[in-house]
Coordinates of C-alpha atoms in Angstrom, one line a residue:
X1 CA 0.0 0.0 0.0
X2 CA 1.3 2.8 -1.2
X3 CA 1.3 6.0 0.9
X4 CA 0.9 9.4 -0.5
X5 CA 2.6 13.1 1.3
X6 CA 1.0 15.9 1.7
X7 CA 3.8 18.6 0.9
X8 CA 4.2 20.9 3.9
X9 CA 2.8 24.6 3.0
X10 CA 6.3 26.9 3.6
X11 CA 5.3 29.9 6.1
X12 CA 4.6 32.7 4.5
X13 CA 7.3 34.9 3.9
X14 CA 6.1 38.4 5.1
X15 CA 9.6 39.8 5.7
X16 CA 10.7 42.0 2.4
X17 CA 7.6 44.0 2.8
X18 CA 8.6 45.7 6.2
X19 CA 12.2 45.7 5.0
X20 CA 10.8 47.5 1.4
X21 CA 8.8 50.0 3.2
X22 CA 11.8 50.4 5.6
X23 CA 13.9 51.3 2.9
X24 CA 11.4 53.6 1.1
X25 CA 10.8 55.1 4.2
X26 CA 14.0 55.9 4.7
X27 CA 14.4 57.3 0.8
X28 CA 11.7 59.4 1.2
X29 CA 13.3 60.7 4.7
X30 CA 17.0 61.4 2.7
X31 CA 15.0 63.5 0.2
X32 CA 13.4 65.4 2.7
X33 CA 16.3 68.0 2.9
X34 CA 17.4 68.0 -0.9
X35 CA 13.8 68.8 -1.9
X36 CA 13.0 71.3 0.6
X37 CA 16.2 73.6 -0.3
X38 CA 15.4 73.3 -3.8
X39 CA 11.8 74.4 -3.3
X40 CA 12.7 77.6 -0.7
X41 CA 15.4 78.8 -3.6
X42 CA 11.9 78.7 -5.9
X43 CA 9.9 80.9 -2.6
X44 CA 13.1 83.3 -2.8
X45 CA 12.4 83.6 -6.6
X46 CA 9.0 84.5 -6.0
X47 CA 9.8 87.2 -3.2
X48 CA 11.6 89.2 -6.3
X49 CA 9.7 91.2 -8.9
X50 CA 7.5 91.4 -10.6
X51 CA 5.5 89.7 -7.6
X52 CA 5.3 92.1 -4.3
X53 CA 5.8 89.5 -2.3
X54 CA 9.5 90.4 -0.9
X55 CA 8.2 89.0 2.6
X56 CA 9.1 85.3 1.4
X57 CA 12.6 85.8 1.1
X58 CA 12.2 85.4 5.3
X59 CA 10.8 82.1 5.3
X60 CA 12.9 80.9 2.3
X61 CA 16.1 81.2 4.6
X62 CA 14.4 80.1 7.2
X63 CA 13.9 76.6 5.6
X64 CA 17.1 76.7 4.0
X65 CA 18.4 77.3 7.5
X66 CA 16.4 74.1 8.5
X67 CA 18.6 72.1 5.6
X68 CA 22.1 73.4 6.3
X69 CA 22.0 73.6 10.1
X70 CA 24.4 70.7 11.6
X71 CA 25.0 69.4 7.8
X72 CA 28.6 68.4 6.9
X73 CA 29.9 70.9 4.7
X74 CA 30.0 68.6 1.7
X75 CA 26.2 68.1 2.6
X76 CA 26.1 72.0 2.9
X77 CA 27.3 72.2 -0.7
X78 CA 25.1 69.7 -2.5
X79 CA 21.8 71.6 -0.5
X80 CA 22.8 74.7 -1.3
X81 CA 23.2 74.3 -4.8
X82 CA 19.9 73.0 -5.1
X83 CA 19.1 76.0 -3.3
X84 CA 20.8 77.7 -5.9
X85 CA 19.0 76.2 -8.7
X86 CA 15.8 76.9 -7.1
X87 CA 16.2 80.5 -7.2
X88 CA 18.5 81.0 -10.5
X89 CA 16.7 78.7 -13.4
X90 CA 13.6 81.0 -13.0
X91 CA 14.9 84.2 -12.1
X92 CA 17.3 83.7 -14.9
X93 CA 15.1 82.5 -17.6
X94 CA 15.1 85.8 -19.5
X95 CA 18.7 85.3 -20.8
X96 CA 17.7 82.4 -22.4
X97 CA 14.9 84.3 -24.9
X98 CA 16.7 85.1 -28.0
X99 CA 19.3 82.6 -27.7
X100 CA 17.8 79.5 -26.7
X101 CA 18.1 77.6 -23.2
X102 CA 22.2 76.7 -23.7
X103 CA 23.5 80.3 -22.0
X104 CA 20.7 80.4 -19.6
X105 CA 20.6 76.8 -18.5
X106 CA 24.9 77.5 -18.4
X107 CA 24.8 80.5 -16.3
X108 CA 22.4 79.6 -14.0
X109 CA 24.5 76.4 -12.9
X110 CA 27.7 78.4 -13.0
X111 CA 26.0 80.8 -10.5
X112 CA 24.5 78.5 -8.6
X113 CA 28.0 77.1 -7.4
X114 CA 28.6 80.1 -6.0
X115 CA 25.1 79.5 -3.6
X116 CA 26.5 76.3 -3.2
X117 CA 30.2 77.6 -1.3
X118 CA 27.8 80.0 0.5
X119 CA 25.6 76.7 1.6
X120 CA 29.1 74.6 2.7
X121 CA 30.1 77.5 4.5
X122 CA 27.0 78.0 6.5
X123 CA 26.0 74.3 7.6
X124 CA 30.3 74.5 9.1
X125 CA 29.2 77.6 11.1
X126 CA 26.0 76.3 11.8
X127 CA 27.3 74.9 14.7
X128 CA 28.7 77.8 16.5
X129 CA 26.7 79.8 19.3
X130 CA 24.8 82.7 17.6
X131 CA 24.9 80.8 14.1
X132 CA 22.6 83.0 12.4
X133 CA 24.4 86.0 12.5
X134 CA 27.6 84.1 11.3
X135 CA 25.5 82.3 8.3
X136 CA 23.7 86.0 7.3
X137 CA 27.5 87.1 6.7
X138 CA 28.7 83.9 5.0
X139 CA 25.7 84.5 2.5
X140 CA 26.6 87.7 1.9
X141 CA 30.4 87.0 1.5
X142 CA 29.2 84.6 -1.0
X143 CA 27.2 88.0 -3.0
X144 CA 30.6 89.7 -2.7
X145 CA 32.4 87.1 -4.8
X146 CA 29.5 86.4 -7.2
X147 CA 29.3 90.5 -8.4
X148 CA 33.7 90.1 -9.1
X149 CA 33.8 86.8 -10.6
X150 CA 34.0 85.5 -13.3
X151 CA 34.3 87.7 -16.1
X152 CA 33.4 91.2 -14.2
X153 CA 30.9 89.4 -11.8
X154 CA 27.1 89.0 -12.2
X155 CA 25.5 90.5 -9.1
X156 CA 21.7 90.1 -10.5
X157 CA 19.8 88.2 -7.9
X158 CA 21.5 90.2 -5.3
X159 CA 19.4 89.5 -2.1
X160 CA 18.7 93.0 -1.9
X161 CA 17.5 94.0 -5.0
X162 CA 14.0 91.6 -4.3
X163 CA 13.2 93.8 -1.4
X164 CA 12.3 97.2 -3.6
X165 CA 9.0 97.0 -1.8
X166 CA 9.6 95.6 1.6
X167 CA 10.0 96.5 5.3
X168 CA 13.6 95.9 5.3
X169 CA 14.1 98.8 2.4
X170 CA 15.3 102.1 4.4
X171 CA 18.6 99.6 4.8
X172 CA 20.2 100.4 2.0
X173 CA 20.6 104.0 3.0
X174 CA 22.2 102.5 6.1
X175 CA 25.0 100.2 4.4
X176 CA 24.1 99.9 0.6
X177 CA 22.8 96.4 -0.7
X178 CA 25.1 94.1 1.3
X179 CA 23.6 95.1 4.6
X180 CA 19.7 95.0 3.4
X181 CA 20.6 91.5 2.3
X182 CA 22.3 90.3 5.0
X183 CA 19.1 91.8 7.3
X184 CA 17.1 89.6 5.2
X185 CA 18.8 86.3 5.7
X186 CA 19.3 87.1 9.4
X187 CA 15.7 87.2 10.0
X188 CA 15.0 84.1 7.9
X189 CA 17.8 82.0 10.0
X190 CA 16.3 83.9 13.3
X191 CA 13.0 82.8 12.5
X192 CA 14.1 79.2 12.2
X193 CA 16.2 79.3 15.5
X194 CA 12.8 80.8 17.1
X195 CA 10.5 78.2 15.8
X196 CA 13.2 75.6 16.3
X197 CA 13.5 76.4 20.3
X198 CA 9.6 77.3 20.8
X199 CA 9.2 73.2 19.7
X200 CA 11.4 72.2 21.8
X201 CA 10.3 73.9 24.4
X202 CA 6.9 72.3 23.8
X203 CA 8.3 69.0 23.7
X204 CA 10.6 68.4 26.5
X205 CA 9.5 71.5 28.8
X206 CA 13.0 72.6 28.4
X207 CA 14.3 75.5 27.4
X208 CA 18.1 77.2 27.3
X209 CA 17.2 80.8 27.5
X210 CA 20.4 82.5 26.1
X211 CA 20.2 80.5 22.9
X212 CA 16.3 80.9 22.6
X213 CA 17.1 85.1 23.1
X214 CA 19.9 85.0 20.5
X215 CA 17.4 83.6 18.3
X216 CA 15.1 85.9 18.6
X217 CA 17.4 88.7 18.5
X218 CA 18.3 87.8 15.2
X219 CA 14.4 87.6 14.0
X220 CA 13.2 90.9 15.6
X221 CA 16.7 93.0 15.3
X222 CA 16.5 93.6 11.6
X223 CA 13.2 94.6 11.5
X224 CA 14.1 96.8 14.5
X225 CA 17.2 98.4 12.0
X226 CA 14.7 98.6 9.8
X227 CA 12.3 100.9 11.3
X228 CA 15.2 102.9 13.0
X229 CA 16.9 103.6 9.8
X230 CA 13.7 105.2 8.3
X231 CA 14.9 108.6 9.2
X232 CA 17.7 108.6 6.7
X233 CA 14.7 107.9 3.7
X234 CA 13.6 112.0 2.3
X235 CA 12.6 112.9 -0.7
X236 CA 13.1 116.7 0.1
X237 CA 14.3 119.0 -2.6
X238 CA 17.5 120.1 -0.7
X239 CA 19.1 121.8 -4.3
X240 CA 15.4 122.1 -5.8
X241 CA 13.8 120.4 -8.3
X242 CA 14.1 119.9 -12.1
X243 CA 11.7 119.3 -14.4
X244 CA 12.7 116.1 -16.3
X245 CA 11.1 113.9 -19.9
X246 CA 12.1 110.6 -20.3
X247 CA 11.4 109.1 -23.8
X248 CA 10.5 105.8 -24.2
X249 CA 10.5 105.5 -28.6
X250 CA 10.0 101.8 -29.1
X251 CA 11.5 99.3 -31.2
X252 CA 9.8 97.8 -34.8
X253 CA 9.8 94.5 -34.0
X254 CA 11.1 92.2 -30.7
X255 CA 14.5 90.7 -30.7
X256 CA 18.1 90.6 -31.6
X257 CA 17.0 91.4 -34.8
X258 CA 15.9 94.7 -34.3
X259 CA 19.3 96.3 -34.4
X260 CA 19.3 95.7 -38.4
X261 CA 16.4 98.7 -38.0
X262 CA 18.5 100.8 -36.4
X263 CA 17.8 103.7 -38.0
X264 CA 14.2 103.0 -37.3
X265 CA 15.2 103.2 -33.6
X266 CA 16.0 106.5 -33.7
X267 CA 14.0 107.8 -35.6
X268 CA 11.0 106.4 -33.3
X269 CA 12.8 108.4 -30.2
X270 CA 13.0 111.5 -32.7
X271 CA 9.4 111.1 -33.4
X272 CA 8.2 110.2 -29.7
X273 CA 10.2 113.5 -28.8
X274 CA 8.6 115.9 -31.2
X275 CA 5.6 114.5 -30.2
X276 CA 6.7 116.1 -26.5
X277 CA 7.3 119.0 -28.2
X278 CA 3.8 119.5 -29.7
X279 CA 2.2 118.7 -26.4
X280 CA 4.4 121.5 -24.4
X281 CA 3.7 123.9 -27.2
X282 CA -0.2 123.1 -26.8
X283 CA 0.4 123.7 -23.2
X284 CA -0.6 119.8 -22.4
X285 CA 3.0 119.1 -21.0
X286 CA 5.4 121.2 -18.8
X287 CA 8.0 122.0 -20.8
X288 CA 11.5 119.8 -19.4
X289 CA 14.7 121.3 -18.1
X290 CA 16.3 118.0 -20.3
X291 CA 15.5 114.8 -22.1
X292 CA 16.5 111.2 -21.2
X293 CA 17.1 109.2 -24.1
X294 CA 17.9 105.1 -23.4
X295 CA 20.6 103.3 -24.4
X296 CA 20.7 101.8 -28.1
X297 CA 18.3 104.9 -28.8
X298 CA 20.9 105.7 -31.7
X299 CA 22.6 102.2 -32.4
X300 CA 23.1 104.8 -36.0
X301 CA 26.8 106.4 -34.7
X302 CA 26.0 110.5 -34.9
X303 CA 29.2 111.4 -35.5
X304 CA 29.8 109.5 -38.8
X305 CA 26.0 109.4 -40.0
X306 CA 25.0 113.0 -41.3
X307 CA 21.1 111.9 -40.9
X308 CA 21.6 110.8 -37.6
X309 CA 23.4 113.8 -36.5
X310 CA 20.4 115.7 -38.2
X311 CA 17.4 113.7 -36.7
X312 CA 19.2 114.3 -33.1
X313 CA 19.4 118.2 -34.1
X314 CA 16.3 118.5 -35.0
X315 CA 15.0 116.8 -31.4
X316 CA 16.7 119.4 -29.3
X317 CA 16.1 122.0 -31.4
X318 CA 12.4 121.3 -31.0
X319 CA 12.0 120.5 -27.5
X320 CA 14.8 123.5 -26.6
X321 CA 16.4 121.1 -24.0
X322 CA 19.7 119.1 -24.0
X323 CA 19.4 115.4 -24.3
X324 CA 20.9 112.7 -23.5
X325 CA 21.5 110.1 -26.1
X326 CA 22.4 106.7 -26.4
X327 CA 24.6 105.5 -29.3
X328 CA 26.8 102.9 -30.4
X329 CA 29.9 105.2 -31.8
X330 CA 33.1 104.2 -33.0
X331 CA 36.5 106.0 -32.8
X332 CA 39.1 106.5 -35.0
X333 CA 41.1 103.8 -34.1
X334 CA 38.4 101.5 -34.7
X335 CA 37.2 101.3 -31.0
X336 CA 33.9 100.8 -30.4
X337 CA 31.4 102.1 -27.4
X338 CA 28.5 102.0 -26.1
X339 CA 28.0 105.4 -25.0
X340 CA 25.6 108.5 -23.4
X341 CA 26.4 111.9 -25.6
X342 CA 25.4 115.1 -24.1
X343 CA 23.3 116.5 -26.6
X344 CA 22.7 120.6 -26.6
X345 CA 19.9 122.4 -29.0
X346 CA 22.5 125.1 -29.6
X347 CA 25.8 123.6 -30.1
X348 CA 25.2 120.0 -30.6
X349 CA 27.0 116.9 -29.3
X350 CA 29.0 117.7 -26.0
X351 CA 30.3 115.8 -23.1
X352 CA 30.1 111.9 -23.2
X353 CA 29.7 108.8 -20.7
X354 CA 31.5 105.4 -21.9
X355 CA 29.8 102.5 -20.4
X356 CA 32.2 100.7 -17.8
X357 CA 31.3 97.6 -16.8
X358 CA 30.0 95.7 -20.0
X359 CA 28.1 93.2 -20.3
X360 CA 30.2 89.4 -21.2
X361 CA 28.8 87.5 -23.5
X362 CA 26.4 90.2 -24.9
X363 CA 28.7 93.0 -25.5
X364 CA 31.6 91.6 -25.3
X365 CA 33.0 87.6 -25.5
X366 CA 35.7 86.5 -23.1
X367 CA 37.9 83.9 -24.5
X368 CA 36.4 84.3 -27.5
X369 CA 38.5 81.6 -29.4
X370 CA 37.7 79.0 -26.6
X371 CA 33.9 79.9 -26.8
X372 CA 33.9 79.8 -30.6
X373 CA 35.0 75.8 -30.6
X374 CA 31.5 75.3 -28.9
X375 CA 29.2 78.0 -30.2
X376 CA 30.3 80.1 -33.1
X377 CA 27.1 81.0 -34.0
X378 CA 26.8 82.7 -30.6
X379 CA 29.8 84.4 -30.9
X380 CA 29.3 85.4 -34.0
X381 CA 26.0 87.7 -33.0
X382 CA 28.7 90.2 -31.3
X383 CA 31.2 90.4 -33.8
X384 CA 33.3 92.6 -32.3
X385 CA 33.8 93.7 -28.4
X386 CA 32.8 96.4 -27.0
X387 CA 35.5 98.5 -25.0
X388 CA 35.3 100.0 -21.5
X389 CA 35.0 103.7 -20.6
X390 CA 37.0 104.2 -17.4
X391 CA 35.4 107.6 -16.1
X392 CA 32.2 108.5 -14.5
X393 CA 29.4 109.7 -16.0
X394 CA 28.2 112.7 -14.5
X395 CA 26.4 115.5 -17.1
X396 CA 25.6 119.0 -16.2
X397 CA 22.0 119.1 -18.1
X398 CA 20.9 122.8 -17.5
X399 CA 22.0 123.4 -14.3
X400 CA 21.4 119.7 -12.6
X401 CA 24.1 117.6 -12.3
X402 CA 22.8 113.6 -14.0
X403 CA 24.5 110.4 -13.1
X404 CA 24.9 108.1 -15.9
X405 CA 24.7 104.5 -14.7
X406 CA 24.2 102.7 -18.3
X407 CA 21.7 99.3 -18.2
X408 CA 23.7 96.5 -16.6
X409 CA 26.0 98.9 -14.3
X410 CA 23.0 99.4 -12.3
X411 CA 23.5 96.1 -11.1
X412 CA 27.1 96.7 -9.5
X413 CA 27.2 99.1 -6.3
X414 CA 30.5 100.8 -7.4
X415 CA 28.8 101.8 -10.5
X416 CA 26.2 103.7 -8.8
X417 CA 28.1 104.8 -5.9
X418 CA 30.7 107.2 -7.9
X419 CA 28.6 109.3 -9.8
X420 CA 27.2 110.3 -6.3
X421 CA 30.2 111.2 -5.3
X422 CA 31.2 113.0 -7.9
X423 CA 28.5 115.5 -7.4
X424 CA 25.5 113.9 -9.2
X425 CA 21.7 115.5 -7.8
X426 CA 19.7 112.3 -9.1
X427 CA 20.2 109.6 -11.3
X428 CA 19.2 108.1 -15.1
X429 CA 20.0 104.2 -15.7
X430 CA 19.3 104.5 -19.2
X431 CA 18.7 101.0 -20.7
X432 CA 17.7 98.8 -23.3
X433 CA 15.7 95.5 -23.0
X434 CA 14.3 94.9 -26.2
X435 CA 16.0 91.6 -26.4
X436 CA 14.6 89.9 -23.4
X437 CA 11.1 90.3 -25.4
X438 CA 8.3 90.4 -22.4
X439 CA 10.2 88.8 -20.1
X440 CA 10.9 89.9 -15.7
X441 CA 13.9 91.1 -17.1
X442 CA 12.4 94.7 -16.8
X443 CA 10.8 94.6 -13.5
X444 CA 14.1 92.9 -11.9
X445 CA 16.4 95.5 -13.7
X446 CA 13.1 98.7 -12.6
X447 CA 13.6 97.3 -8.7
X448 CA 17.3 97.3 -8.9
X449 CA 17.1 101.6 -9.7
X450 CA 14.4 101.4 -7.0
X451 CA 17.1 100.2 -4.3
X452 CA 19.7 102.8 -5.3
X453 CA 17.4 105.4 -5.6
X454 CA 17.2 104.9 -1.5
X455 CA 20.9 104.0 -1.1
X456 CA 21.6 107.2 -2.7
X457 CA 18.8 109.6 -1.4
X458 CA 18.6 110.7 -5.1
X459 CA 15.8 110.5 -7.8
X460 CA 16.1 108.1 -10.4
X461 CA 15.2 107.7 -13.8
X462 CA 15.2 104.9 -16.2
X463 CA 14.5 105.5 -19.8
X464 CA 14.5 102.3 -21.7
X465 CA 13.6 101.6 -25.3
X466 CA 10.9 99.5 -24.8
X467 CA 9.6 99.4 -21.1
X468 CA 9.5 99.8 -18.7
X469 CA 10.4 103.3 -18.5
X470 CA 10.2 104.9 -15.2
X471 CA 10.4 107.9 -13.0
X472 CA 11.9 107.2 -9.0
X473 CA 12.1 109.1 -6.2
X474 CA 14.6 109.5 -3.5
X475 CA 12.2 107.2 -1.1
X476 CA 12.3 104.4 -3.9
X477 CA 8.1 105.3 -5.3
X478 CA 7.9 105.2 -9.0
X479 CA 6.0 108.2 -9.8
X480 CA 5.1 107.2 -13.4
X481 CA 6.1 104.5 -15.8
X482 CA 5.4 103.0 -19.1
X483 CA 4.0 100.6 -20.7
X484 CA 6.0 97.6 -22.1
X485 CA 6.7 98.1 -26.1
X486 CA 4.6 101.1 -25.8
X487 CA 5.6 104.5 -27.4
X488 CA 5.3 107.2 -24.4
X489 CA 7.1 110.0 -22.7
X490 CA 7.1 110.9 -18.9
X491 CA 7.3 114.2 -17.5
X492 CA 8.0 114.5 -14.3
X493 CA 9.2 117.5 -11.6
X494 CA 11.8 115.6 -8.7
X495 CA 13.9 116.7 -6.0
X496 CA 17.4 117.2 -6.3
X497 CA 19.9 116.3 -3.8
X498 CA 23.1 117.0 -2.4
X499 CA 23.7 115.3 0.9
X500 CA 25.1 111.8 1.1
X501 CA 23.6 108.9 3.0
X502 CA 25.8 106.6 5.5
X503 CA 25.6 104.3 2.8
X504 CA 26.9 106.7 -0.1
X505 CA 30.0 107.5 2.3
X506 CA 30.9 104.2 3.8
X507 CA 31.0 102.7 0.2
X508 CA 32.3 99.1 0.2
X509 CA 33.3 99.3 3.8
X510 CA 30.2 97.5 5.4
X511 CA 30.3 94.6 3.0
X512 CA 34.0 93.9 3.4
X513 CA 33.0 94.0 7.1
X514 CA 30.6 91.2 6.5
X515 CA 33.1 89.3 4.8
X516 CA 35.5 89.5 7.7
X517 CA 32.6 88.6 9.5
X518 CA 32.0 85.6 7.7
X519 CA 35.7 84.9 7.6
X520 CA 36.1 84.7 11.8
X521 CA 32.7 82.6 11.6
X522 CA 34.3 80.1 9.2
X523 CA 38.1 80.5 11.1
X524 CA 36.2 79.7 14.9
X525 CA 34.3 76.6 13.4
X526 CA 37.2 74.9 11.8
X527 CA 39.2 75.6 14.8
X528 CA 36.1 74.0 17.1
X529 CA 36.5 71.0 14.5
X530 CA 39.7 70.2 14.6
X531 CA 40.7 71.0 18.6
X532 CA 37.7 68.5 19.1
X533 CA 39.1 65.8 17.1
X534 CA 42.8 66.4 18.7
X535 CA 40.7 66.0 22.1
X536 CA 38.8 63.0 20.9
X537 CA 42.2 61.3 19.9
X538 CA 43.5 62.0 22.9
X539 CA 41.4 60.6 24.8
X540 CA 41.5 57.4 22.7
X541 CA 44.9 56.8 23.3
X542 CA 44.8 57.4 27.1
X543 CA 42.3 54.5 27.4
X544 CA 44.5 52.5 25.4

């Protein structure tokens, strides 16, 4: 008799699924970090024009703050160029309009590693009493290099320049851009260290009171500076006013491409001009003291070009006022400029501003032979560099003395800084954004004037070729603007001024004093490091 066995059922095996969902778990727990300082860089994008919402730069630091604090500073690195990316690939996007994603996709990640140092260099002094104030300075260190390197320096996205319309604003009269922004991210990393202690406090009933008052130190303090440095804001006429027109002509069609119509860019700033003319003569306009023209308003170089020279002539003659114009002009020696000429009705060109700090890769091309084996086409849209004025533009326009700070200089602090000091009453930032079609370029570049125009105490002016076109005063309001790709003229009456803020006089000082700042932060935290690993040896080999 035969005798059949049942096979034995194995157990069930019901271990891989904890240990799966263990290890997702604990994926899901490393990306935590990584995606939370790539989405604050995207809320300190949208604290930045056009969107008033300056406010969210606070809790953007505050959760980067969050990431870095007690990171390695390799970890530090890798978060904070997320961090980076977050906030550059959008802000940045507008480089990438006429040229394609390739230069804008390329500078963002080239920036971004500056973020990244910045993050590295907080998570080290993270761990040092009174961190905040020592990671605020390490960001702004990281600002300082950014606006000198490469190439010049790229300062846009310059903490500061996103807080045009915020609390923190009166600042910049106090110590220029580099002390609004490091305000900024001292609140955010204050805030953090508040809500940080205020759970623990809730959890374990414990609380260490001098580390919970630093931390809120460094949340309300800024806002404190804030309010107190509101005194130093006026938009008093201390040297009286002048009546001023900027001229916003147009371009005939968007793009690169609209410097083959040149000519027709002039002659649509002639036009808009006489226009002017006709409403002062009807008595619908006050009649200006002088004209702003923008840059690239004459790309057609006056001094070789009898019908540009003409059609300028004409202007002044009409409106009986000197103007500013903006022309591409070449010397004798083959140079070539991009340049402001002091235009009078009665004796024609005059004085002149160079631009100084040009633009690489759109008005110039460093290693140009280098960049050519990857792009030529690119290279071959500027087909020959621009050169560098080396003085200050400051233009006596009837009377007022006019600062010339052309486009992209408005972006650098020096730029700004010296025609104050060499006796300029306001301010024009004449510019040309046709290129960068409808893009945030505009707003970004119209908050940027807005923050010097308090730095400085003066009024400033942006004529632009195709919007927007603005009118500032001293406190930082715009008064009246343009359209974008609209034809107009402004007329406005503004205050001129002679007296200097704290900000105007101290110059660079303040940032280089964050930088030491940031240097004794970074000095204390390695030395921390490294006596506590001599200490931890030492005690290893005394058990031994």
């Amino acid at each position: 008799m035969s005798t059949t066995t049942t096979p034995t059922a194995e157990p069930e095996q019901l271990e891989p699924q904890p240990a799966a969902a263990s290890r997702g778990r604990r994926l899901l727990h490393r990306l935590v970090r990584p995606a939370t300082a790539a989405l604050s860089g995207v809320l300190l994008y949208l604290s930045f024009p056009p969107r008033p919402l300056w406010w969210l730069a606070v809790p953007a630091f505050a959760l980067l703050g969050w990431c870095l604090r007690g990171r390695t500073w390799k970890a530090g690195f890798g978060l904070g160029y997320l961090f980076g990316l977050g906030f550059l690939l959008p802000l940045l996007v507008w480089t990438g309009v006429e040229v394609g994603p390739g230069p804008w996709l390329a500078l963002a990640a080239i920036e971004a590693i500056g973020v990244a140092a910045a993050g590295a260099g907080i998570a080290v002094v993270s761990r040092l009493p009174g961190w905040p104030l020592w990671g605020a300075a390490m960001w702004i260190a990281s600002e300082a290099a950014r606006a000198r390197m490469p190439f010049g320096g790229f300062p846009w996205g310059k903490l500061a320049f996103g807080q045009a319309d915020g609390a923190f604003l009166p600042l910049a009269a106090l110590g220029g851009t580099p002390v609004l922004g490091f305000a900024v991210v001292l609140c955010g990393f204050g805030l953090y260290e508040t809500v940080r202690h205020a759970l623990r406090l809730r959890a374990t009933g414990v609380l260490r009171t001098g580390a919970a008052a630093g931390a809120l130190l460094a949340l309300v303090a800024p806002v404190g500076a804030a309010f107190a440095a509101t005194p130093l804001v006026s938009d008093a006429a201390e040297n009286g006013t002048a009546t001023v027109a900027v001229i916003q002509g147009n371009v005939p069609r968007l793009g690169l491409g609209f410097n083959e119509q040149r000519r027709a860019v002039l002659e649509y700033h002639v036009r808009e001009t006489l226009r002017l003319a006709e409403k002062v003569k009807q008595g619908k306009a006050a009649k200006p003291d002088f004209v702003l023209w923008p840059e690239n308003s004459s790309d057609v170089d006056p001094y070789t070009d009898a019908q540009a020279y003409n059609d300028i002539d004409h202007a002044a003659k009409m409106i009986g006022a000197p103007i500013s114009v903006g022309a591409v002009v070449q010397r004798s020696d083959g140079s070539l400029f991009n340049e402001q000429v002091l235009w009078d009705p009665k004796t024609g060109p005059g004085a002149t501003y160079d631009k100084r700090q040009i633009q690489p890769f759109g008005e110039y091309i460093p290693l140009r032979g280098f960049i050519k084996m990857f792009s030529p086409g690119y290279v071959s849209m500027v087909r020959q560099d621009f050169s560098r004025g080396i003085e200050p533009g400051v233009f006596d326009m009837a009377g007022t003395k006019v600062g010339i700070a052309t486009c992209y200089e408005a972006a650098f602090d020096w730029a700004v800084r010296d025609t104050v000091t060499h006796g300029a009453q306001m301010i024009s930032v004449p510019s040309n954004n046709a290129t960068f079609d409808r893009s945030e370029m505009t707003y970004q570049q119209l908050a940027m004037s807005r923050v010097r125009a308090v730095e400085h105490s003066r009024a400033v002016t942006v004529p632009v070729t195709s919007g927007v076109s603005a009118v500032i005063m001293p406190d930082g309001k715009v008064v009246q603007k343009t359209a974008m790709f609209t034809p107009a003229s402004l007329v406005a009456k503004v205050p001129l001024r002679s007296s200097e803020t704290p900000a105007t006089r101290l110059g660079t000082a303040p940032e280089w004093a964050l930088v030491a700042l940031a240097a004794a932060g970074l000095g204390w935290a390695v030395n921390r490091t490294v006596r506590a690993r001599r200490d931890a040896q030492d005690v290893a080999a005394e058990s031994r």
